[in-house]
Structures are given as structure tokens and as C-alpha cells.
Coordinates of C-alpha atoms and ligand atoms in Angstrom, one line a residue:
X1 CA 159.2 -83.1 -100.9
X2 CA 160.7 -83.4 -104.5
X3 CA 159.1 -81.6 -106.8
X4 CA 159.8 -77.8 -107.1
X5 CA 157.7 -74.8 -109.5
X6 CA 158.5 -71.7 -110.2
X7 CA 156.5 -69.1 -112.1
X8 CA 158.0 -65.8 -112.9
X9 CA 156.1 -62.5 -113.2
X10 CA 156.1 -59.1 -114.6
X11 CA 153.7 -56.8 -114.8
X12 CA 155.1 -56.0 -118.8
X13 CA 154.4 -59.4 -119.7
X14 CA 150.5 -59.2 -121.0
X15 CA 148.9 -61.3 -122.9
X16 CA 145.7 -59.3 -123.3
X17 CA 142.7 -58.1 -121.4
X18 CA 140.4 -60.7 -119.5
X19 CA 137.1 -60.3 -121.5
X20 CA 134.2 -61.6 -119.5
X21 CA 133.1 -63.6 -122.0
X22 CA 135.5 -66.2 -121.6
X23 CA 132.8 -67.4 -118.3
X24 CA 130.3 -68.3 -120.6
X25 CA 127.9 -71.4 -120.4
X26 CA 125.1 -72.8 -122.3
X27 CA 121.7 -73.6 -122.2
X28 CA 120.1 -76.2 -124.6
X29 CA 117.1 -78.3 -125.0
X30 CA 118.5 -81.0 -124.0
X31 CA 118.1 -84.0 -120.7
X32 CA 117.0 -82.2 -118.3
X33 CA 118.9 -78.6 -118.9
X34 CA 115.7 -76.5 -119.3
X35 CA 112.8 -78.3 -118.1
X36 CA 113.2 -79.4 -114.3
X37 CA 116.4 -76.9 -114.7
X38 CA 116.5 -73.6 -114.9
X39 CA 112.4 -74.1 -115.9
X40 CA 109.7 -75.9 -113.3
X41 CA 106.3 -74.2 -113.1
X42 CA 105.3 -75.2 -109.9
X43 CA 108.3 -76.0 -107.7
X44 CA 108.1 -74.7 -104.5
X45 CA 111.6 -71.8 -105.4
X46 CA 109.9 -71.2 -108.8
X47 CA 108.8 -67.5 -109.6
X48 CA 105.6 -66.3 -111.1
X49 CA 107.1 -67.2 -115.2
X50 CA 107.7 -71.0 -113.8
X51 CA 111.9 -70.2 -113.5
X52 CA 113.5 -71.8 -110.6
X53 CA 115.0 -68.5 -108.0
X54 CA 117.3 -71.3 -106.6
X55 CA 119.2 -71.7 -110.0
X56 CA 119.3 -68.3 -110.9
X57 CA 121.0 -67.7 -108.0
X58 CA 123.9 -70.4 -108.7
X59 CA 123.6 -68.6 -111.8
X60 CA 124.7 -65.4 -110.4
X61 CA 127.1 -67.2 -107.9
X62 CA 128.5 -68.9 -110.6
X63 CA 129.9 -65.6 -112.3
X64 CA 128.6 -66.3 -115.8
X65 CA 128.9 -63.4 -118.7
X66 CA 127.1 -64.9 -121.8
X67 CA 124.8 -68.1 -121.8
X68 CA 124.0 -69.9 -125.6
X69 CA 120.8 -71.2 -126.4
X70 CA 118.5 -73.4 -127.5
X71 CA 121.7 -75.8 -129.0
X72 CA 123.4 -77.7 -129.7
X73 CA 121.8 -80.4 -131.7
X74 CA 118.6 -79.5 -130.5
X75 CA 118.9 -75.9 -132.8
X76 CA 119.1 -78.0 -136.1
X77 CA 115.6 -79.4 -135.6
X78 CA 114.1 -76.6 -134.0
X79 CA 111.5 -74.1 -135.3
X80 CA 111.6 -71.6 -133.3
X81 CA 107.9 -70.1 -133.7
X82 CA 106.7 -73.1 -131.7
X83 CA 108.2 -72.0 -128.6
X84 CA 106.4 -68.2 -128.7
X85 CA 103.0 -66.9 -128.1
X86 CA 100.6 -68.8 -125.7
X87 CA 101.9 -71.4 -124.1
X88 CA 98.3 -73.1 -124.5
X89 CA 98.5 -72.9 -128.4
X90 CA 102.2 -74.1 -128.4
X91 CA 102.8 -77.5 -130.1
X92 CA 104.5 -80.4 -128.5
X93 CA 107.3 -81.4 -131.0
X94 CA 109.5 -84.9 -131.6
X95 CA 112.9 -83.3 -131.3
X96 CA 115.0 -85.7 -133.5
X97 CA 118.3 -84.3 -132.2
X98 CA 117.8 -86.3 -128.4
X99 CA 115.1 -89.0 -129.6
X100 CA 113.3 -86.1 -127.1
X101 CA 109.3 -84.6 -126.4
X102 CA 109.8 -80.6 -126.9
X103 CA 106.4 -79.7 -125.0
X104 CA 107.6 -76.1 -126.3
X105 CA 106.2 -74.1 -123.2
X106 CA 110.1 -72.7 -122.6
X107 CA 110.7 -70.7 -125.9
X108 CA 112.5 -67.5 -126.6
X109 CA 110.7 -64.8 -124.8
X110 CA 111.5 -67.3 -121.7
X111 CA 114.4 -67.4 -122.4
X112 CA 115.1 -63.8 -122.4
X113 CA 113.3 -63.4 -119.3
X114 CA 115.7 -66.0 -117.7
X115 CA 119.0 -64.1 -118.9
X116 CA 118.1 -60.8 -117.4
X117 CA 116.7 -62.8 -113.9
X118 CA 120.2 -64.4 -113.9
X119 CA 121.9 -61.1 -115.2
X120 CA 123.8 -62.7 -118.2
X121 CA 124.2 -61.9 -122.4
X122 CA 122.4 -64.3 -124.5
X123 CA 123.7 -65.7 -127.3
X124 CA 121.5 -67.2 -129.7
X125 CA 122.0 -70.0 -131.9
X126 CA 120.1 -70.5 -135.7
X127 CA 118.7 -73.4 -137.1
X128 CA 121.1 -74.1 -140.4
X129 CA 120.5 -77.7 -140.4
X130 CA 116.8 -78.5 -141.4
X131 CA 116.7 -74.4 -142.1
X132 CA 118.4 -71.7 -143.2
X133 CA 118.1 -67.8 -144.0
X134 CA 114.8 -67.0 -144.0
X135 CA 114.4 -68.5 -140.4
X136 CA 117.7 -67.0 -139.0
X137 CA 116.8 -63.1 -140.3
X138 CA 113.1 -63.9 -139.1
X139 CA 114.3 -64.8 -135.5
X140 CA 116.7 -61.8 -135.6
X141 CA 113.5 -59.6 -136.9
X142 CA 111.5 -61.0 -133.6
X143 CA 114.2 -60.4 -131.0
X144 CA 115.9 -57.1 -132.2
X145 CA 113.2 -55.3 -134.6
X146 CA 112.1 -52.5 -133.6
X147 CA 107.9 -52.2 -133.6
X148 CA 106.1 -51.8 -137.1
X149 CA 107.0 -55.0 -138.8
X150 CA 104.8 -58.4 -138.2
X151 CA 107.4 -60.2 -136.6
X152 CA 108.6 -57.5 -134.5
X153 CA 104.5 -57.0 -133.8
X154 CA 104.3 -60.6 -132.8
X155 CA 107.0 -59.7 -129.8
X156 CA 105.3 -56.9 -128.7
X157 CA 101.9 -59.2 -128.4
X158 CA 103.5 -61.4 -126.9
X159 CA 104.0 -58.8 -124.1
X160 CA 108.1 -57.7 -124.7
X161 CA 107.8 -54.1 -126.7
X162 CA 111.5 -53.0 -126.3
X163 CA 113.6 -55.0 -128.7
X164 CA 115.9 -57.8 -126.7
X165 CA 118.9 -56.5 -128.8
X166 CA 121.0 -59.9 -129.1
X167 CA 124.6 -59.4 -130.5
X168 CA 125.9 -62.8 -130.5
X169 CA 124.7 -65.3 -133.3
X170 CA 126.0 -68.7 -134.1
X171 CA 125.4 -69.7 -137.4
X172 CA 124.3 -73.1 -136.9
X173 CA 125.8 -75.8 -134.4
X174 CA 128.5 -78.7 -135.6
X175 CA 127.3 -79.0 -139.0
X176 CA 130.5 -80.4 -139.7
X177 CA 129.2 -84.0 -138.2
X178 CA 127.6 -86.9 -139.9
X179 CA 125.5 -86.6 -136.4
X180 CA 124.4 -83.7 -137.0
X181 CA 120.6 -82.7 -138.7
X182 CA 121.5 -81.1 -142.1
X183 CA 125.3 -82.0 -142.1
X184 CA 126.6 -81.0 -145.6
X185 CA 130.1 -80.8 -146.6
X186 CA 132.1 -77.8 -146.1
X187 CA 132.0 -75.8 -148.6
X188 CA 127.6 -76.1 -148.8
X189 CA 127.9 -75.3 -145.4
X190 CA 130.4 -72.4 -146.1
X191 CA 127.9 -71.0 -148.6
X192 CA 124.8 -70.9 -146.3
X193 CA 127.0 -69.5 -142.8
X194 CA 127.9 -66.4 -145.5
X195 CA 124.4 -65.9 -147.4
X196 CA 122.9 -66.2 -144.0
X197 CA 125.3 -63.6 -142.4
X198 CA 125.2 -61.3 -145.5
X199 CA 121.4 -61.3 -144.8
X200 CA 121.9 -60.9 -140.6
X201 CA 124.2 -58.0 -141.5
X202 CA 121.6 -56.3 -143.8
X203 CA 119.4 -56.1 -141.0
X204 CA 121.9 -54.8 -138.6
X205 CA 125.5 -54.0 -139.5
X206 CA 126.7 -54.7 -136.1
X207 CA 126.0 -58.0 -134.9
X208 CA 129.1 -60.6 -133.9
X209 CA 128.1 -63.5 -135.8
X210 CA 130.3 -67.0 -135.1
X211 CA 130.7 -70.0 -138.0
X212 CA 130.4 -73.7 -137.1
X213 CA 134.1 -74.5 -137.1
X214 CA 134.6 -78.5 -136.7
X215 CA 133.0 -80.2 -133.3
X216 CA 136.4 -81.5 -132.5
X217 CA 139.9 -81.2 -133.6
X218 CA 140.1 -85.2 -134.4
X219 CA 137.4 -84.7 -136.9
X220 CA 138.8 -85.9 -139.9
X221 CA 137.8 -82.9 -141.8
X222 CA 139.5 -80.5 -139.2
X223 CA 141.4 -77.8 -140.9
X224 CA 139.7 -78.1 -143.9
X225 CA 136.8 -77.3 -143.1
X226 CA 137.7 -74.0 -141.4
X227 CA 139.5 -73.6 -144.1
X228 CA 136.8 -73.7 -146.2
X229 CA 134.2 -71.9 -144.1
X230 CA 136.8 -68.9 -143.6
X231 CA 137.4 -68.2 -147.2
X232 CA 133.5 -67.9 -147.8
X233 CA 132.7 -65.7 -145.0
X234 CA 135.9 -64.2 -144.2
X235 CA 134.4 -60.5 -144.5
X236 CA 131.2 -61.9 -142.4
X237 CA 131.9 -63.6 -139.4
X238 CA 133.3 -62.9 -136.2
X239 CA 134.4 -66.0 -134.6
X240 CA 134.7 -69.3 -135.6
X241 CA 133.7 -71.8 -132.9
X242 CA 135.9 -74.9 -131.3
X243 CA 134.0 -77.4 -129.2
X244 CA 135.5 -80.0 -126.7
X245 CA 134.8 -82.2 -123.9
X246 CA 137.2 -84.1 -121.9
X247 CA 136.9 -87.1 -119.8
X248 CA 139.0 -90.0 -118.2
X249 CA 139.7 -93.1 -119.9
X250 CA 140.4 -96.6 -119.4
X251 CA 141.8 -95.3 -116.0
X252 CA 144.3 -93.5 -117.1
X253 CA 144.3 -90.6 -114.8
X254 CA 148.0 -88.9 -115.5
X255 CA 146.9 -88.0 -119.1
X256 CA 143.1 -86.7 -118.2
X257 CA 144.9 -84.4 -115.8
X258 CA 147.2 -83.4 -118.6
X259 CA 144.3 -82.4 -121.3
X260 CA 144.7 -78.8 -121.0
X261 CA 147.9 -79.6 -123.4
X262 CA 145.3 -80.6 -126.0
X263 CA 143.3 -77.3 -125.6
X264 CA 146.0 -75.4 -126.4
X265 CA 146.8 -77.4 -129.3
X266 CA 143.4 -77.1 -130.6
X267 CA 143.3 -73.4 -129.9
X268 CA 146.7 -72.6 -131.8
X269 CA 145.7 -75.0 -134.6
X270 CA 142.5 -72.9 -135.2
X271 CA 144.3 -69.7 -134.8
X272 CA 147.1 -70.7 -137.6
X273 CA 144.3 -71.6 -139.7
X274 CA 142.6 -68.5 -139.4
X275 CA 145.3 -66.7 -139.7
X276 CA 146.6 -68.4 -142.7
X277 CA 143.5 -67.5 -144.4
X278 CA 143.8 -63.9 -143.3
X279 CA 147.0 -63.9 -145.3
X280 CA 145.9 -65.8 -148.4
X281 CA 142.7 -63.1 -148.6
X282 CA 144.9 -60.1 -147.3
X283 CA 142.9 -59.2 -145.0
X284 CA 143.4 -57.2 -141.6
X285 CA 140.6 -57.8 -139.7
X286 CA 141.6 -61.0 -137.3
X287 CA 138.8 -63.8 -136.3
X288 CA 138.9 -64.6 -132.8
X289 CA 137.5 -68.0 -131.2
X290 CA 134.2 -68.6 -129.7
X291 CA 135.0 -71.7 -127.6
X292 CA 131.4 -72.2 -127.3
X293 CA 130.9 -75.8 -126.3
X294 CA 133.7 -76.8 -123.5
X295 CA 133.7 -79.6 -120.6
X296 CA 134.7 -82.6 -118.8
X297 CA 132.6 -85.6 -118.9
X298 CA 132.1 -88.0 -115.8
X299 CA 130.0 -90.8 -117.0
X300 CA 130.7 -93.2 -113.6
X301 CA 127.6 -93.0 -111.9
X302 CA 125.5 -91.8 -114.8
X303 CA 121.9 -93.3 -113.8
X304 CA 120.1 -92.4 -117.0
X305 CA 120.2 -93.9 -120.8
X306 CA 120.1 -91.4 -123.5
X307 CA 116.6 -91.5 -125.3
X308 CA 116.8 -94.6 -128.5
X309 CA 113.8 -93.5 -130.1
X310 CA 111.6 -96.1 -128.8
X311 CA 109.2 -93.7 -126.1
X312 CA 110.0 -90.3 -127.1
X313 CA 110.5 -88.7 -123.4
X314 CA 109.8 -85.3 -122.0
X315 CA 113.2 -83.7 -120.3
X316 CA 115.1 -87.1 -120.1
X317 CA 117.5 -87.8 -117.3
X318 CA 121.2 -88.4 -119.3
X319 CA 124.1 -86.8 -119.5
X320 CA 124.0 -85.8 -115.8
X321 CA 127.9 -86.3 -115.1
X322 CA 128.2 -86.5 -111.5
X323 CA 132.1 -84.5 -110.9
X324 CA 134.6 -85.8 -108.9
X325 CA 137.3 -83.4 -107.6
X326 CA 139.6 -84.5 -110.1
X327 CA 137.0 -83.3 -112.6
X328 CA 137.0 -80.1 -111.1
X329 CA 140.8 -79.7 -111.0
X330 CA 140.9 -80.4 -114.5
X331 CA 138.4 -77.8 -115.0
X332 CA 140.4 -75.4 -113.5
X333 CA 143.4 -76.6 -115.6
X334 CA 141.0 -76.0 -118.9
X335 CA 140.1 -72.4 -117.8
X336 CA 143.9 -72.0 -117.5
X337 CA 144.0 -72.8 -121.3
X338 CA 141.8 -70.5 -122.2
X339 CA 142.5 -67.5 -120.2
X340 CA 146.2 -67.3 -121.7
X341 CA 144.8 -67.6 -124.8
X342 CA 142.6 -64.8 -123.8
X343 CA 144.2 -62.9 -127.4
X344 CA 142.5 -65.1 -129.9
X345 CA 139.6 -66.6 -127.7
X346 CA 137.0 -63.7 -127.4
X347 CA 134.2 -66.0 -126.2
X348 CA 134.0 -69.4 -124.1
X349 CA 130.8 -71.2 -123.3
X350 CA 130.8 -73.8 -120.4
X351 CA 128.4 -76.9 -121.3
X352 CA 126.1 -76.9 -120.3
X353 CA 124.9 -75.3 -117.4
X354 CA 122.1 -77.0 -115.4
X355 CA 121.8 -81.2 -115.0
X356 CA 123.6 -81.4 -118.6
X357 CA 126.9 -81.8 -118.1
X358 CA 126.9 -79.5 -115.6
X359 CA 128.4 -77.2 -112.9
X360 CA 124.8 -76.4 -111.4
X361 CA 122.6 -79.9 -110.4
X362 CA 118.8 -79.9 -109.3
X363 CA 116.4 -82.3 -108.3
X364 CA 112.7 -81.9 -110.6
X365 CA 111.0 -80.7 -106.7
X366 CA 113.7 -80.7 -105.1
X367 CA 117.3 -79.0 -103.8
X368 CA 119.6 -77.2 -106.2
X369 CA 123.3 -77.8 -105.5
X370 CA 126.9 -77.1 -106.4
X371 CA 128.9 -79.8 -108.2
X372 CA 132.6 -79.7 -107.7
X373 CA 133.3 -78.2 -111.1
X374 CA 131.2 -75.1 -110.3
X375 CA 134.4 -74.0 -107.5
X376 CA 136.7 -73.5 -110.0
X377 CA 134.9 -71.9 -112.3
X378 CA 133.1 -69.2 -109.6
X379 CA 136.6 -68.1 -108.4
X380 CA 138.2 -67.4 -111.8
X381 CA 135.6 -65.7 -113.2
X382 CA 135.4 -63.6 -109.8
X383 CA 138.8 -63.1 -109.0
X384 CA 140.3 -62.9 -112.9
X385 CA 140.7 -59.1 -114.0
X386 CA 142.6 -56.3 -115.7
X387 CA 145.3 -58.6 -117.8
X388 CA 146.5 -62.0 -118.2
X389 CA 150.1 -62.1 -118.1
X390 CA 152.4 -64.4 -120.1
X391 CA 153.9 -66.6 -116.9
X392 CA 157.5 -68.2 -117.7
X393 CA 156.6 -71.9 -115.8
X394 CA 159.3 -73.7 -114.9
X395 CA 158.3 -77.3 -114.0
X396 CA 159.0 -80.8 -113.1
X397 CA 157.6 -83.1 -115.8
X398 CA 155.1 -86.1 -116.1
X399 CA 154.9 -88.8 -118.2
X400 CA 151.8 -90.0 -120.0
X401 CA 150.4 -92.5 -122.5
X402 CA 148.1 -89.6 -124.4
X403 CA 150.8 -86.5 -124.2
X404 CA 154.3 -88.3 -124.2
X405 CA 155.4 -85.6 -121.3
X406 CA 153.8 -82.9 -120.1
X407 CA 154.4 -80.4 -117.2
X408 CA 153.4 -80.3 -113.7
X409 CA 152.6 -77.1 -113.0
X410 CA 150.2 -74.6 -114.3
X411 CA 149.1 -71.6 -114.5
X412 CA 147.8 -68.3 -115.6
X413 CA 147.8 -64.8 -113.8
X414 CA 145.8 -61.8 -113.9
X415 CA 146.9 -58.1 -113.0
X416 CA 144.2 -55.8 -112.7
X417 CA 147.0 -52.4 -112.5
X418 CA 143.8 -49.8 -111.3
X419 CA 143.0 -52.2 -108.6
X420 CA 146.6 -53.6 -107.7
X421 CA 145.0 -56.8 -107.6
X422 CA 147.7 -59.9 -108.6
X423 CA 145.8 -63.3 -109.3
X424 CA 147.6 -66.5 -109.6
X425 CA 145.3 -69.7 -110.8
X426 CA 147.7 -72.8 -110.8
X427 CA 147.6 -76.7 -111.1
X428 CA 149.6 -79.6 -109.9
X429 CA 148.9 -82.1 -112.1
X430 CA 150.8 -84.7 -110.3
X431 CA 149.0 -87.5 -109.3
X432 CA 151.4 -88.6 -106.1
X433 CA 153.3 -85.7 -105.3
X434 CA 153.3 -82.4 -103.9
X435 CA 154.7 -79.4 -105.7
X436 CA 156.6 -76.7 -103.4
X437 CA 155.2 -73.4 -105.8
X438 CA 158.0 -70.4 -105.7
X439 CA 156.2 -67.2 -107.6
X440 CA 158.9 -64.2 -107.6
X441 CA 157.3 -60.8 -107.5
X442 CA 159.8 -58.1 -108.1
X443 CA 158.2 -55.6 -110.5
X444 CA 154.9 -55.4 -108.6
X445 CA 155.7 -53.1 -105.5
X446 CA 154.4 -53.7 -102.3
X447 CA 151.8 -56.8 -101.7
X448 CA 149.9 -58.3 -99.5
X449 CA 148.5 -62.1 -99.9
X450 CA 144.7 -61.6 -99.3
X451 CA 143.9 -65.1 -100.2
X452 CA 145.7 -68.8 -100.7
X453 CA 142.8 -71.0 -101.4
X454 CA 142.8 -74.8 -103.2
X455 CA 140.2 -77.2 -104.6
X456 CA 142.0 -80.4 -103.4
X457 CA 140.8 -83.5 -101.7
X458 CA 142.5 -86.7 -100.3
X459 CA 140.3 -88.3 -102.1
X460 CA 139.9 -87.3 -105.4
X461 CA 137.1 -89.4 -106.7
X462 CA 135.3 -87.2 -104.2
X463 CA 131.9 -86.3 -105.4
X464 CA 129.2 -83.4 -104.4
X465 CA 125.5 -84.9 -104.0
X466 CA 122.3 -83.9 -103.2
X467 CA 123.0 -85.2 -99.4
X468 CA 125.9 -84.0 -99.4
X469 CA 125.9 -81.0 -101.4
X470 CA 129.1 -79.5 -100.2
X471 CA 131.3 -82.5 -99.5
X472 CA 134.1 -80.8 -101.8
X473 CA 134.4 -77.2 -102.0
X474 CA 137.3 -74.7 -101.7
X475 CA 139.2 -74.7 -98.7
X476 CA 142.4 -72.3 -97.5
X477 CA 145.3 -73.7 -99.0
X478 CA 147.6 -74.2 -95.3
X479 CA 150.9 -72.9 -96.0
X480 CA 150.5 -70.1 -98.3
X481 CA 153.2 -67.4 -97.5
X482 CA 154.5 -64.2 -98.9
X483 CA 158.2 -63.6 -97.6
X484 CA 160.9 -61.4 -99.2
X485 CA 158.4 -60.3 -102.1
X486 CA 157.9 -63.9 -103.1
X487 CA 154.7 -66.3 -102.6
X488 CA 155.3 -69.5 -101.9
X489 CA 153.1 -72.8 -100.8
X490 CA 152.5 -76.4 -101.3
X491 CA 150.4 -77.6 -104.1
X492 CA 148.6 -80.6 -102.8
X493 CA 149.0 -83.8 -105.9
X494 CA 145.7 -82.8 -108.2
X495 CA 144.5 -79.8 -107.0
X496 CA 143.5 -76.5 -108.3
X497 CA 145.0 -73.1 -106.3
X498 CA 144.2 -69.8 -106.2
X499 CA 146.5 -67.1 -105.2
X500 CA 145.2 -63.5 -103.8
X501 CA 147.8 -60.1 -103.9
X502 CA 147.0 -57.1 -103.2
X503 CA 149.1 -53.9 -103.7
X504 CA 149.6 -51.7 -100.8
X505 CA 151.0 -48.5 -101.9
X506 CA 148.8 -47.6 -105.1
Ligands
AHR1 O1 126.4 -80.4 -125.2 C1 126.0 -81.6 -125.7 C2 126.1 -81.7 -127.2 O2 127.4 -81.9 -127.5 C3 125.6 -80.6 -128.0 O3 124.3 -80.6 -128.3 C4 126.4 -80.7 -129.3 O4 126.6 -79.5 -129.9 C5 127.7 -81.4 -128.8 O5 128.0 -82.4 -129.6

């Protein structure tokens, strides 16, 4: 074996706390994410509100904290009074955002139903695209009024009296793309995301409220237009939201396996501008990320066509990325990124959830499954607690054509001091080779490995399907050892590890 990594520990080293809402995901009208997803009145697992029991309990299994909703693109269209009140008087909608039917018989109150089935915060999204202020501080009067008001009134009739009590609001979704319904330029956007949060915040002072930032750091108005969005609602927002989604191409494996590099440039590039407008408007207060729209795309094997407009669909079959166990690696390497940037991202949001894009997969009838990305994702947001600590990584290097040279190894760790738990989450993102892994853990007392446990398979095109649901999953990484108080073991070539101490002596 050639290639050697070493990560040094210590328990001083802390980044910040884990925050739970790094496991976030996302729920939007969109394909077949709602209906014939987490929605299907009438399938055989589907309670008596028409929400499928077998997803909510991936849901659960899958460890998510905070789920965004209804978009996306689908928010900028969307009125959001269609989708309450009976279901018989709802109207059937063209949503313009996926060339899409919105039969409208999933709406809010639904969807607050399915976050406290699948035990998870909702965030809600507001339509500033073909909208604006009035809509956004009458959706926030329907879901977190209290009784006595019409709109509050309206909730209550429609059978929820206690107000939901929301925290998280996006203003808008990626209004910084020509793509988008109601794209403006910055600085009109800038205007509304304020005015609308001035009038949020007069309803209730303590809401966390998150601005568009750009729908991907190649946009060519990146910078600027956080820029520009920062210095109008500086005093007003929260977060300001980053959005990515990865995927392979033209074959060229090394650099998909090395994109994590580009999430933490993105990340740091959004922080520096945040920060520089913090110093330019003296401020103190610091505005964290909300990472809400984050993936890996697999289109190989993609059976349906996104809508053109010609047939206007209900619940389309696209954008259902079947995952290799590459994909899922990579994953993991993403989740990396964004737990050791746990200090300035405060919120992450996987997308999408269900079918879209998607760690969870169903068939409309039929089985619900894991894909290969959901393994990854369950273990960190299980096993990551207490602290992230600042790893030093010393690695072998790899060239690519997208990165120049990036490393082999990496990794995060957690320390959760109460529980004396020690986590180690770690890639080799080699695509031959295996990586003998050397973690040094003076500084921690006496542990015990509890667990050594890899996402790896000889083949990694290796997919997850309904017949054969669990043809890659998690498996005990084989040599895994803790000897003279240091771990070490063999990281297979693209493959995701987890790493289990425990303290002995508390
Ligand atoms: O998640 C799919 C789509 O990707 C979302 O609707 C949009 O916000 C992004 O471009």
C-alpha cells in the first residue's frame, strides 16, 4: 500500500457546536416529491390524511432536523391560499415553474401535519417572484397568528387552532436567475427581501428570516449580488442562502470526487462577503449561511423528461437521480464541508428529499427504499455531536482537470465532552488506491472503538433499486484498530468511513 493519512486531534481544537440544522432537506412541489412521495391518498402504507407511514419513517431514519417547503421554483408561482381549506373547493393550478398540474390537495396545513408525523422543523419559503409583502405577512398571519384575526380564523376552520409557530422564512427562492419567475436585478430584489422582512418582523420580532443569495457561485452576478442584498437588509435577515448541486462529468471521476474543495470555496467566498459588509456597515451582529439547496445529481439512468409545456402533467416522473456509491461517497465528502464550516453555516437543506433528487425513493403503490446517498447522511446526523473540531490532515495528493490538486483524505470530527463520544467521518478520494488512516489520540483519555463502519463498494457505479433496495449500504470497515491510543485502518479507494470512540473513564 502507498498512500498514508494522518489526522491529528485535540479536544481544544473546536470549531463550533454541531447545530442540528446542518441535516436539513427539502420538500418542494416538484416531479414527484410530494405527490406519490411523501403524499398518496390511498396507498396501501398511507394514513388516514393520505401521507405515506413508509416515508415518514425513512424520514425519521434518515435523522433530518428542518425540511423547506413548497420551493424552489415552484414558490415563485405559487399562491398559497389555493392549497388550504377543502380539498374539494381547491383549484387545480398550471404551475409555470415545472411546465407542471398543481391539483393543490397537499397545501400548508398538510404540510404541517407531515413535519410533526416525521418529527422535523419546517421551514417555509415566500413567494417574492410573481408576489411580494402582502402575501408573505398574510402566510405568516395563517400559520403563527394567534385566533381573532381572519386569517388566523381561516386556520382554525380549517381545523388547526394552536398557531404552527414557524421560525424559519426564506425570502423568496434564486431570484438572482434569469430562470427564475420574477427575477429582478439585485438591488429590486434587495429592496423587496428588506420591506418584506421589515413587515415579517413587525408581526413577530423573532423570526430567522434567510435572503436569496446567488443559486450558484458561477453565477456571473455572484458577489455582487450578496453584496447588494446584504447592504439593504443587513439589520433584517438572518442568513443568506448558498445553493449547489454536484454531479460527474464527461467521466471525469477524480474531480467529482474532489467537489467538496468547491464547497468550501463557495462557503468562504460568501462568508468574506458577508463579512466585508459587516465591516463597511459596522455592524456586530454576524449573518450565518443557510445552505438550503445542496446535492449531487446522477442523471445516468434518468427514465423521465422534464415537463416542455406541451401536456401540463400531474406529479411528473424527472429528476429522479438513481445514486451510485460514488454519489454517496461524495455526499459524505459534502457533509464533511459543511460540518467544519459548522461556525458560519447555521442551516443546510439536503435536496430534495423524496423521488427529487433524493436520498428517499418510492414507487406511486408501491415500496419505499433507501438510495445509497441516504447512508451517509443517516450516520452523520446520528453519530455527529457536542463539537466539530478543527482536524490538521495530512495527505497524499491527487491530480485533477477541475481542482489542479487536491487532497486525498478527509475529514471532520465531532467531540461530544458530556458523552465522551469521539466521531471521525473521513474520505478517500482516491480512485485506485487505498489509504492506510493513522488518527493520533493523546488528549482524549481513555477510549474504546465502538464502531469502524465504511460506505464502499468494489464497484462503485453500484446502485440501490427497488429490487434491490439494499444492494449498497454500510458495512464494518475490516481492519479498524485502536492500538497505543491511536486508531488506525484502511480506507478502501472511494469510500466514505465512519469512526466510533468512546471514553472510558468519564
Ligand atoms: O431542487 C430543484 C431546483 O433547483 C429548485 O427548485 C431550484 O431552487 C433549484 O434551481
Amino acid at each position: 500500500m502507498s498512500l498514508h493519512g494522518r489526522l491529528t486531534l485535540h479536544p481544544a481544537f473546536r470549531i463550533a457546536p454541531v447545530r442540528p440544522r446542518t441535516f436539513g432537506a427539502f420538500v418542494e412541489h416538484m416531479g414527484r416529491c410530494v405527490y406519490t412521495g411523501i403524499f398518496e391518498p390511498g396507498h396501501p402504507r398511507a394514513d388516514s390524511d393520505g401521507l405515506r407511514t413508509d416515508v415518514l419513517e425513512l424520514t425519521r431514519e434518515l435523522g433530518v432536523s428542518a425540511v423547506r417547503y413548497p420551493g424552489g421554483n415552484f414558490v415563485s408561482g405559487y399562491r398559497w391560499e389555493d392549497g388550504v381549506g377543502p380539498v374539494e373547493e381547491r383549484p387545480a393550478r398550471r404551475d409555470l415553474a415545472w411546465h407542471s398540474t398543481e391539483p393543490n390537495t397537499f397545501g400548508v396545513d398538510e404540510f404541517m401535519s407531515w413535519t410533526e408525523g416525521a418529527d422535523v422543523e419546517p421551514m417555509m419559503a415566500v413567494n417574492l417572484g410573481t408576489r411580494g409583502i402582502e402575501e408573505a405577512v398574510d402566510l405568516l398571519e395563517y400559520c403563527n397568528g394567534e385566533a381573532g384575526t381572519a386569517l388566523a380564523d381561516q386556520r382554525v376552520r380549517n381545523g388547526r387552532t394552536e398557531p404552527y409557530g414557524i421560525r424559519m422564512w426564506c425570502l423568496g427562492n434564486e431570484m438572482d436567475g434569469p430562470w427564475q419567475l420574477g427575477h429582478v436585478p439585485a438591488e429590486d430584489y434587495a429592496r423587496l427581501a428588506a420591506g418584506t422582512a421589515r413587515a415579517m418582523r413587525r408581526a413577530e420580532e423573532d423570526l430567522e428570516l434567510i435572503g436569496c443569495g446567488s443559486s450558484h457561485w458561477a453565477m456571473d452576478t455572484f458577489g455582487d449580488w450578496e453584496r447588494a442584498v446584504l447592504e439593504a437588509s443587513y439589520d433584517e435577515i438572518d442568513m443568506i442562502s448558498a445553493h449547489v448541486y454536484h454531479q460527474e462529468r464527461d467521466g471525469d471521476s477524480a474531480s467529482y470526487l474532489a467537489v467538496a474543495d468547491d464547497m468550501d470555496g463557495y462557503i468562504d467566498a460568501v462568508v468574506a462577503t458577508c463579512d466585508h459588509v459587516r465591516g463597511s456597515l459596522k455592524r456586530d451582529k454576524r449573518i450565518m449561511i443557510s445552505f438550503d439547496e445542496w446535492n449531487v445529481i446522477n442523471t445516468e439512468g434518468d427514465t423521465g423528461e422534464e415537463p416542455s409545456g406541451k401536456d401540463w402533467p400531474v406529479a411528473p416522473r424527472f429528476a429522479e437521480s438513481t445514486y451510485t456509491a460514488q454519489d454517496a461517497v461524495v455526499l459524505g465528502s459534502l457533509l464533511i464541508s459543511l460540518l467544519r464550516h459548522s461556525d458560519r453555516v447555521a442551516s443546510a437543506s439536503l435536496a430534495q428529499l423524496v423521488n427529487v433528487l433524493a436520498p428517499i425513493r418510492t414507487e406511486p403503490g408501491g415500496s419505499a427504499w433507501r438510495q445509497t446517498i441516504f447512508h451517509p447522511f443517516a450516520l452523520t446526523s446520528k453519530h455527529a455531536s457536542g463539537d466539530v473540531l478543527r482536524p490538521q490532515i495530512d495527505s497524499p495528493t491527487f491530480e485533477n482537470r477541475r481542482f489542479g490538486t487536491s487532497a486525498v483524505l478527509d475529514a471532520a470530527c465531532t467531540w461530544d465532552e458530556e458523552a465522551g463520544e469521539l466521531t471521525v467521518f473521513a474520505v478517500n478520494r482516491s480512485l485506485e488506491e487505498p489509504l492506510a488512516l493513522e488518527v493520533p489520540l493523546e488528549g482524549f483519555g481513555d477510549l474504546t472503538l465502538v464502531e469502524g463502519t465504511m460506505l464502499h463498494e468494489s464497484d462503485r457505479h453500484a446502485r440501490n433499486t427497488a429490487e434491490a433496495p439494499d444492494a449498497v449500504v454500510p458495512r464494518p470497515l475490516p481492519d479498524a484498530r485502536l492500538d497505543d491510543s491511536s486508531v488506525t485502518a484502511t480506507l478502501p479507494p472511494v469510500s466514505w468511513t465512519m469512526l466510533r470512540l468512546q471514553a472510558t473513564a468519564l
